[in-house]
Coordinates of C-alpha atoms in Angstrom, one line a residue:
X14 CA 271.2 232.6 -35.9
X15 CA 268.7 231.6 -38.8
X16 CA 269.0 232.3 -42.9
X17 CA 267.6 236.1 -42.9
X18 CA 265.3 235.7 -45.4
X19 CA 264.5 238.1 -48.0
X20 CA 260.5 238.6 -48.3
X21 CA 258.1 241.1 -50.2
X22 CA 254.9 242.2 -49.8
X23 CA 252.8 243.8 -53.6
X24 CA 251.0 246.4 -53.3
X25 CA 249.3 247.2 -55.9
X26 CA 245.3 247.8 -55.3
X27 CA 243.6 249.7 -53.5
X28 CA 243.3 251.2 -50.0
X29 CA 241.2 247.9 -49.1
X30 CA 244.2 245.4 -49.1
X31 CA 246.4 247.5 -46.5
X32 CA 245.4 246.1 -43.4
X33 CA 245.0 242.7 -45.1
X34 CA 248.9 242.2 -45.5
X35 CA 250.2 245.0 -42.9
X36 CA 250.9 243.2 -39.9
X37 CA 252.6 240.0 -40.8
X38 CA 255.2 242.0 -42.8
X39 CA 256.3 244.2 -39.0
X40 CA 256.2 240.9 -37.7
X41 CA 258.5 238.5 -40.3
X42 CA 260.6 242.1 -40.1
X43 CA 261.4 241.8 -36.5
X44 CA 263.8 238.8 -38.0
X45 CA 263.9 239.1 -41.4
X46 CA 264.3 241.4 -44.9
X47 CA 261.0 243.3 -45.4
X48 CA 259.8 245.2 -48.5
X49 CA 256.5 246.2 -49.4
X50 CA 256.4 246.7 -52.7
X51 CA 254.7 249.0 -54.7
X52 CA 254.5 251.3 -57.3
X53 CA 255.7 255.4 -57.1
X54 CA 253.4 257.1 -54.8
X55 CA 253.0 259.5 -51.9
X56 CA 251.3 256.4 -50.2
X57 CA 250.4 257.9 -47.1
X58 CA 247.7 256.1 -45.2
X59 CA 250.5 253.5 -45.3
X60 CA 252.9 255.4 -44.5
X61 CA 250.5 256.4 -42.0
X62 CA 249.1 253.0 -40.5
X63 CA 253.2 251.6 -40.4
X64 CA 253.7 254.0 -38.1
X65 CA 251.1 253.4 -35.7
X66 CA 252.1 250.3 -35.5
X67 CA 255.3 250.6 -34.8
X68 CA 256.8 249.0 -38.8
X69 CA 259.7 250.8 -39.2
X70 CA 261.6 248.3 -39.8
X71 CA 259.5 246.8 -43.1
X72 CA 260.6 248.8 -46.2
X73 CA 258.1 250.2 -48.8
X74 CA 260.4 250.1 -52.1
X75 CA 258.5 251.6 -54.9
X76 CA 259.7 250.5 -58.4
X77 CA 258.3 251.9 -61.8
X78 CA 256.3 251.2 -64.6
X79 CA 257.5 251.3 -68.5
X80 CA 258.3 255.5 -69.5
X81 CA 255.8 255.9 -71.4
X82 CA 253.2 253.2 -70.4
X83 CA 253.3 256.3 -67.4
X84 CA 252.7 258.4 -69.5
X85 CA 249.9 256.7 -70.8
X86 CA 248.7 255.9 -67.5
X87 CA 248.6 259.2 -66.6
X88 CA 246.9 261.1 -68.8
X89 CA 244.0 258.0 -68.6
X90 CA 243.9 259.5 -65.0
X91 CA 244.8 255.7 -63.6
X92 CA 246.0 255.2 -60.1
X93 CA 247.7 252.5 -60.5
X94 CA 249.6 251.9 -63.3
X95 CA 248.8 248.6 -64.9
X96 CA 249.8 245.5 -63.9
X97 CA 250.7 243.8 -67.1
X98 CA 253.6 246.6 -67.8
X99 CA 254.5 247.4 -64.3
X100 CA 255.6 242.9 -64.3
X101 CA 256.9 242.9 -67.5
X102 CA 259.0 245.8 -66.3
X103 CA 260.1 244.7 -62.5
X104 CA 260.3 241.0 -63.2
X105 CA 263.7 240.7 -63.1
X106 CA 264.3 242.6 -60.5
X107 CA 260.9 240.7 -58.2
X108 CA 262.7 236.7 -59.7
X109 CA 265.8 237.4 -58.3
X110 CA 266.1 239.2 -55.3
X111 CA 263.0 237.8 -53.0
X112 CA 262.7 234.6 -51.4
X113 CA 259.2 234.6 -51.4
X114 CA 256.1 237.0 -53.2
X115 CA 253.3 238.4 -51.5
X116 CA 249.8 238.9 -53.0
X117 CA 246.9 239.8 -52.5
X118 CA 244.6 239.6 -55.0
X119 CA 244.5 237.4 -58.4
X120 CA 247.3 239.2 -60.2
X121 CA 250.4 236.4 -60.2
X122 CA 250.0 235.6 -63.9
X123 CA 252.4 237.6 -65.7
X124 CA 254.7 236.6 -62.7
X125 CA 254.1 232.9 -63.0
X126 CA 254.3 233.7 -66.4
X127 CA 258.3 235.1 -65.9
X128 CA 258.9 232.0 -63.5
X129 CA 258.3 229.3 -65.4
X130 CA 260.7 226.3 -64.2
X131 CA 261.7 227.6 -61.5
X132 CA 260.9 227.1 -57.7
X133 CA 261.9 230.8 -56.2
X134 CA 261.0 232.6 -55.3
X135 CA 258.1 231.4 -53.6
X136 CA 254.8 232.8 -54.5
X137 CA 252.7 233.0 -51.2
X138 CA 248.5 234.2 -51.6
X139 CA 247.0 235.6 -48.8
X140 CA 242.7 237.1 -49.0
X141 CA 241.6 240.8 -48.8
X142 CA 238.7 239.8 -47.0
X143 CA 236.8 236.8 -45.1
X144 CA 235.3 233.6 -47.9
X145 CA 231.9 234.6 -49.2
X146 CA 231.3 234.9 -52.5
X147 CA 232.2 232.5 -55.5
X148 CA 235.1 235.2 -56.2
X149 CA 236.8 233.3 -54.0
X150 CA 237.3 230.0 -55.1
X151 CA 239.1 230.5 -59.0
X152 CA 242.0 227.9 -60.0
X153 CA 244.8 230.7 -59.8
X154 CA 244.9 229.7 -56.2
X155 CA 247.0 227.2 -57.1
X156 CA 249.0 228.8 -58.6
X157 CA 250.3 230.0 -55.4
X158 CA 253.2 227.8 -53.0
X159 CA 251.6 228.3 -49.8
X160 CA 247.5 229.7 -49.3
X161 CA 246.6 231.4 -45.5
X162 CA 243.4 231.6 -45.1
X163 CA 241.3 232.9 -42.0
X164 CA 238.7 230.0 -41.4
X165 CA 237.5 225.9 -41.3
X166 CA 235.2 227.6 -43.5
X167 CA 237.2 228.0 -46.5
X168 CA 239.3 225.1 -46.3
X169 CA 236.4 222.8 -46.2
X170 CA 235.4 225.0 -49.5
X171 CA 238.3 224.6 -50.6
X172 CA 239.0 220.8 -50.1
X173 CA 235.5 220.2 -51.5
X174 CA 236.4 222.3 -54.9
X175 CA 239.8 220.5 -55.2
X176 CA 241.5 224.1 -54.8
X177 CA 244.1 223.6 -51.5
X178 CA 246.9 224.1 -53.7
X179 CA 250.7 222.9 -53.0
X180 CA 250.3 224.5 -49.3
X181 CA 246.9 225.8 -47.8
X182 CA 247.9 226.3 -44.5
X183 CA 244.1 228.3 -41.3
X184 CA 246.0 231.7 -39.9
X185 CA 242.7 233.1 -38.1
X186 CA 241.9 237.0 -40.2
X187 CA 244.7 239.7 -39.5
X188 CA 242.9 242.9 -40.4
X189 CA 241.9 242.6 -37.0
X190 CA 244.9 242.6 -35.7
X191 CA 245.8 246.4 -38.3
X192 CA 242.5 247.5 -37.4
X193 CA 241.8 246.9 -33.0
X194 CA 244.2 249.5 -31.8
X195 CA 242.2 252.5 -34.1
X196 CA 239.5 254.3 -31.8
X197 CA 236.4 255.4 -33.0
X198 CA 234.8 259.0 -32.5
X199 CA 230.9 259.8 -33.2
X200 CA 230.6 262.0 -36.1
X201 CA 226.9 262.6 -34.8
X202 CA 226.2 264.8 -32.6
X203 CA 223.1 262.2 -31.0
X204 CA 223.1 259.6 -29.7
X205 CA 220.3 257.7 -31.9
X206 CA 221.7 254.1 -33.7
X207 CA 223.7 253.9 -36.2
X208 CA 222.7 251.7 -39.5
X209 CA 226.0 251.5 -41.6
X210 CA 224.6 250.7 -45.3
X211 CA 227.8 248.5 -47.4
X212 CA 227.1 248.7 -51.1
X213 CA 228.7 246.0 -53.3
X214 CA 230.9 247.7 -57.2
X215 CA 229.1 245.7 -58.7
X216 CA 227.1 245.5 -60.2
X217 CA 224.9 241.8 -61.2
X218 CA 224.7 242.3 -57.2
X219 CA 224.8 245.8 -55.2
X220 CA 222.1 247.0 -54.1
X221 CA 223.0 250.6 -55.2
X222 CA 221.9 250.9 -58.9
X223 CA 218.1 249.9 -57.7
X224 CA 218.0 250.4 -53.3
X225 CA 220.4 252.5 -53.0
X226 CA 218.7 256.4 -53.7
X227 CA 215.4 254.9 -51.7
X228 CA 218.0 253.8 -49.1
X229 CA 218.9 257.6 -48.8
X230 CA 215.9 258.9 -49.3
X231 CA 213.7 256.7 -46.3
X232 CA 217.0 258.2 -43.9
X233 CA 216.8 261.8 -44.8
X234 CA 213.1 261.4 -44.2
X235 CA 213.4 260.4 -40.8
X236 CA 214.4 260.7 -37.2
X237 CA 214.9 258.2 -35.6
X238 CA 218.6 256.8 -36.9
X239 CA 221.6 258.2 -38.2
X240 CA 223.3 256.6 -41.7
X241 CA 226.4 256.2 -43.0
X242 CA 226.7 256.0 -46.0
X243 CA 230.4 253.7 -46.8
X244 CA 230.0 251.5 -50.3
X245 CA 232.9 249.5 -51.3
X246 CA 235.2 251.1 -52.2
X247 CA 236.0 250.5 -56.3
X248 CA 231.8 251.5 -56.5
X249 CA 233.0 255.3 -57.0
X250 CA 236.0 254.7 -59.3
X251 CA 236.7 253.2 -62.4
X252 CA 236.1 250.0 -61.1
X253 CA 232.5 250.3 -60.2
X254 CA 232.0 253.0 -62.7
X255 CA 229.6 255.2 -60.9
X256 CA 229.7 258.9 -60.4
X257 CA 229.1 261.0 -57.6
X258 CA 226.2 262.9 -58.8
X259 CA 223.9 265.6 -58.3
X260 CA 221.8 263.8 -55.9
X261 CA 224.1 262.8 -53.7
X262 CA 225.3 265.5 -53.6
X263 CA 222.5 266.5 -51.8
X264 CA 222.3 263.8 -49.2
X265 CA 225.4 265.5 -47.6
X266 CA 223.9 268.4 -45.6
X267 CA 221.8 266.0 -43.8
X268 CA 222.5 266.5 -40.2
X269 CA 221.3 262.0 -39.3
X270 CA 223.8 260.8 -43.2
X271 CA 227.2 260.5 -42.9
X272 CA 228.9 260.2 -46.7
X273 CA 232.2 258.2 -46.8
X274 CA 232.6 257.4 -51.4
X275 CA 236.0 255.8 -50.0
X276 CA 238.4 257.3 -47.7
X277 CA 241.0 256.3 -45.5
X278 CA 237.4 255.0 -42.7
X279 CA 235.7 253.6 -44.8
X280 CA 239.0 250.4 -45.3
X281 CA 239.8 249.9 -41.5
X282 CA 236.4 248.9 -40.0
X283 CA 236.1 252.3 -38.1
X284 CA 232.4 253.0 -39.4
X285 CA 231.9 248.7 -38.8
X286 CA 232.7 249.4 -35.1
X287 CA 230.6 252.4 -35.1
X288 CA 227.4 250.3 -35.9
X289 CA 224.3 249.7 -34.1
X290 CA 223.4 247.7 -37.7
X291 CA 224.5 246.5 -41.1
X292 CA 222.7 247.6 -44.2
X293 CA 223.7 246.0 -47.4
X294 CA 224.2 243.2 -49.4
X295 CA 227.4 241.3 -50.2
X296 CA 230.1 242.6 -49.1
X297 CA 232.4 241.2 -47.3
X298 CA 232.4 244.0 -45.0
X299 CA 228.8 242.3 -43.6
X300 CA 231.2 239.8 -42.2
X301 CA 233.8 241.3 -40.0
X302 CA 230.4 243.4 -38.3
X303 CA 229.5 240.0 -37.1
X304 CA 232.6 239.2 -35.8
X305 CA 231.3 241.5 -33.0
X306 CA 227.0 240.0 -33.6
X307 CA 224.4 243.3 -34.1
X308 CA 221.7 243.0 -36.0
X309 CA 222.0 243.1 -39.9
X310 CA 219.5 243.7 -42.8
X311 CA 220.4 242.5 -46.5
X312 CA 219.1 243.5 -49.9
X313 CA 218.5 241.4 -52.4
X314 CA 217.9 243.4 -55.2
X315 CA 218.1 241.1 -57.8
X316 CA 215.6 238.4 -56.6
X317 CA 218.8 236.1 -56.3
X318 CA 217.6 232.5 -55.4
X319 CA 219.5 232.1 -51.8
X320 CA 218.9 230.0 -49.7
X321 CA 220.1 227.2 -50.8
X322 CA 223.5 229.1 -51.9
X323 CA 226.8 228.9 -50.4
X324 CA 227.5 232.0 -51.6
X325 CA 224.9 234.1 -49.8
X326 CA 225.0 231.4 -46.6
X327 CA 226.0 235.3 -45.0
X328 CA 222.6 236.1 -45.7
X329 CA 221.2 233.6 -42.7
X330 CA 222.7 236.1 -40.3
X331 CA 219.8 238.7 -40.9
X332 CA 216.4 239.2 -42.6
X333 CA 216.4 239.8 -46.3
X334 CA 214.4 242.5 -48.1
X335 CA 213.7 243.2 -51.4
X336 CA 213.2 246.0 -51.8
X337 CA 213.9 250.2 -49.5
X338 CA 210.1 250.4 -49.1
X339 CA 210.6 246.7 -46.9
X340 CA 213.7 248.4 -44.7
X341 CA 211.4 250.8 -41.9
X342 CA 209.1 246.6 -40.9
X343 CA 212.8 245.2 -40.8
X344 CA 214.9 248.3 -39.1
X345 CA 212.3 247.9 -36.7
X346 CA 211.7 244.4 -36.4
X347 CA 216.2 243.8 -36.2
X348 CA 217.2 244.0 -32.8
X349 CA 214.7 241.7 -32.3
X350 CA 214.6 239.1 -34.5
X351 CA 218.6 239.4 -34.1
X352 CA 218.1 238.1 -30.4
X353 CA 215.6 235.2 -31.0
X354 CA 217.0 234.2 -34.2
X355 CA 220.2 235.5 -36.3
X356 CA 222.5 236.0 -32.7
X357 CA 223.1 232.1 -32.4
X358 CA 223.2 232.0 -36.1
X359 CA 225.8 235.3 -36.2
X360 CA 227.9 233.3 -33.6
X361 CA 228.1 229.5 -35.0
X362 CA 229.9 231.3 -38.1
X363 CA 231.8 233.2 -37.1
X364 CA 233.9 230.1 -35.9
X365 CA 234.1 228.1 -39.2
X366 CA 234.5 232.2 -40.5
X367 CA 238.4 233.2 -38.5
X368 CA 240.1 230.7 -36.1
X369 CA 240.8 232.6 -33.3
X370 CA 243.5 231.1 -30.4
X371 CA 244.0 234.1 -26.5
X372 CA 248.1 232.6 -27.4
X373 CA 248.8 234.5 -30.6
X374 CA 247.4 236.9 -32.6
X375 CA 246.6 235.6 -36.0
X376 CA 250.3 238.0 -37.7
X377 CA 252.0 236.4 -35.7
X378 CA 250.5 232.2 -36.9
X379 CA 250.6 234.0 -40.4
X380 CA 254.5 234.6 -39.8
X381 CA 255.3 231.9 -38.2
X382 CA 253.2 229.5 -41.2
X383 CA 255.9 231.7 -43.6
X384 CA 258.9 231.1 -42.1
X385 CA 258.1 227.5 -41.7
X386 CA 257.6 227.0 -44.9
X387 CA 260.3 229.0 -46.4
X388 CA 263.0 227.4 -44.2
X389 CA 262.3 224.1 -44.8

């Protein structure tokens, strides 16, 4: 019988990380000891997702931070513990009880320091979104022993930037495995086209601070479209720094505007599946939207010279406007321009963005690569 491996998936972040690793954990747990290692909380979405996907074999282990740090985290209303202090409290356990630890973000530095010159446990990196902007090309990638990625475009970019690390393998986009069984129910009482407005949270990139209110006002004062306003989950929390102002509350009563500032539905592609047109700026959710090609409109509210910038490669997939005042014209021509210009571009990008193979799922391929890597 093959050796039974001990694999820990670290979850110290927001909800949008869960669907990027959960199905890999479930597949690996069919033969190995797999734990999702997190902090004390209800973790309702995590447990619900495991139940929905028949992940009974995956154990969830909640490790506490130092009592004093937990107290100060509570005072500061932090939803997650400060990672450096959490690792300081738990590094001995993590480094002595697992063959591999899996990360979905760049939080490995403290644990890497504690691991020192040892070669185990192995550190495995998963992205938490399709490759687009510079965030996916940090030198931190060289800290990992194995990097599992979604498609050939990212691989080529990593190779060009000398960031392939010890081992980088293309497996496909496992989030699609996690969300494919989720049913979508209509949230509007009509059959009008649905526009999904999804601004990012990063101040120097988002369209929200300069054009967001104007976008919402446009949809409030028209009757041809429904609007789902579901920004990046970090925009309306401490990371994004935006507050739920009074004017935003007024839009909640509009019959053809639906607002979600960070619920479970905002991270499991429900709105992406439901929408007819994507409207946003730099979120990787645009690339998820394009897995089923449809019209996209991007707002370049910062006047970025994007045409020869690989960080804005996905802006080739739809019309780029500068202000909300240009939105009506872009919406009126979105379907025609998509068919004549952007459909073929989106299909081409999909080929490079995420590898597909009908003989196996991305999660199965990822699990196989992890298993073979650790047993070799």
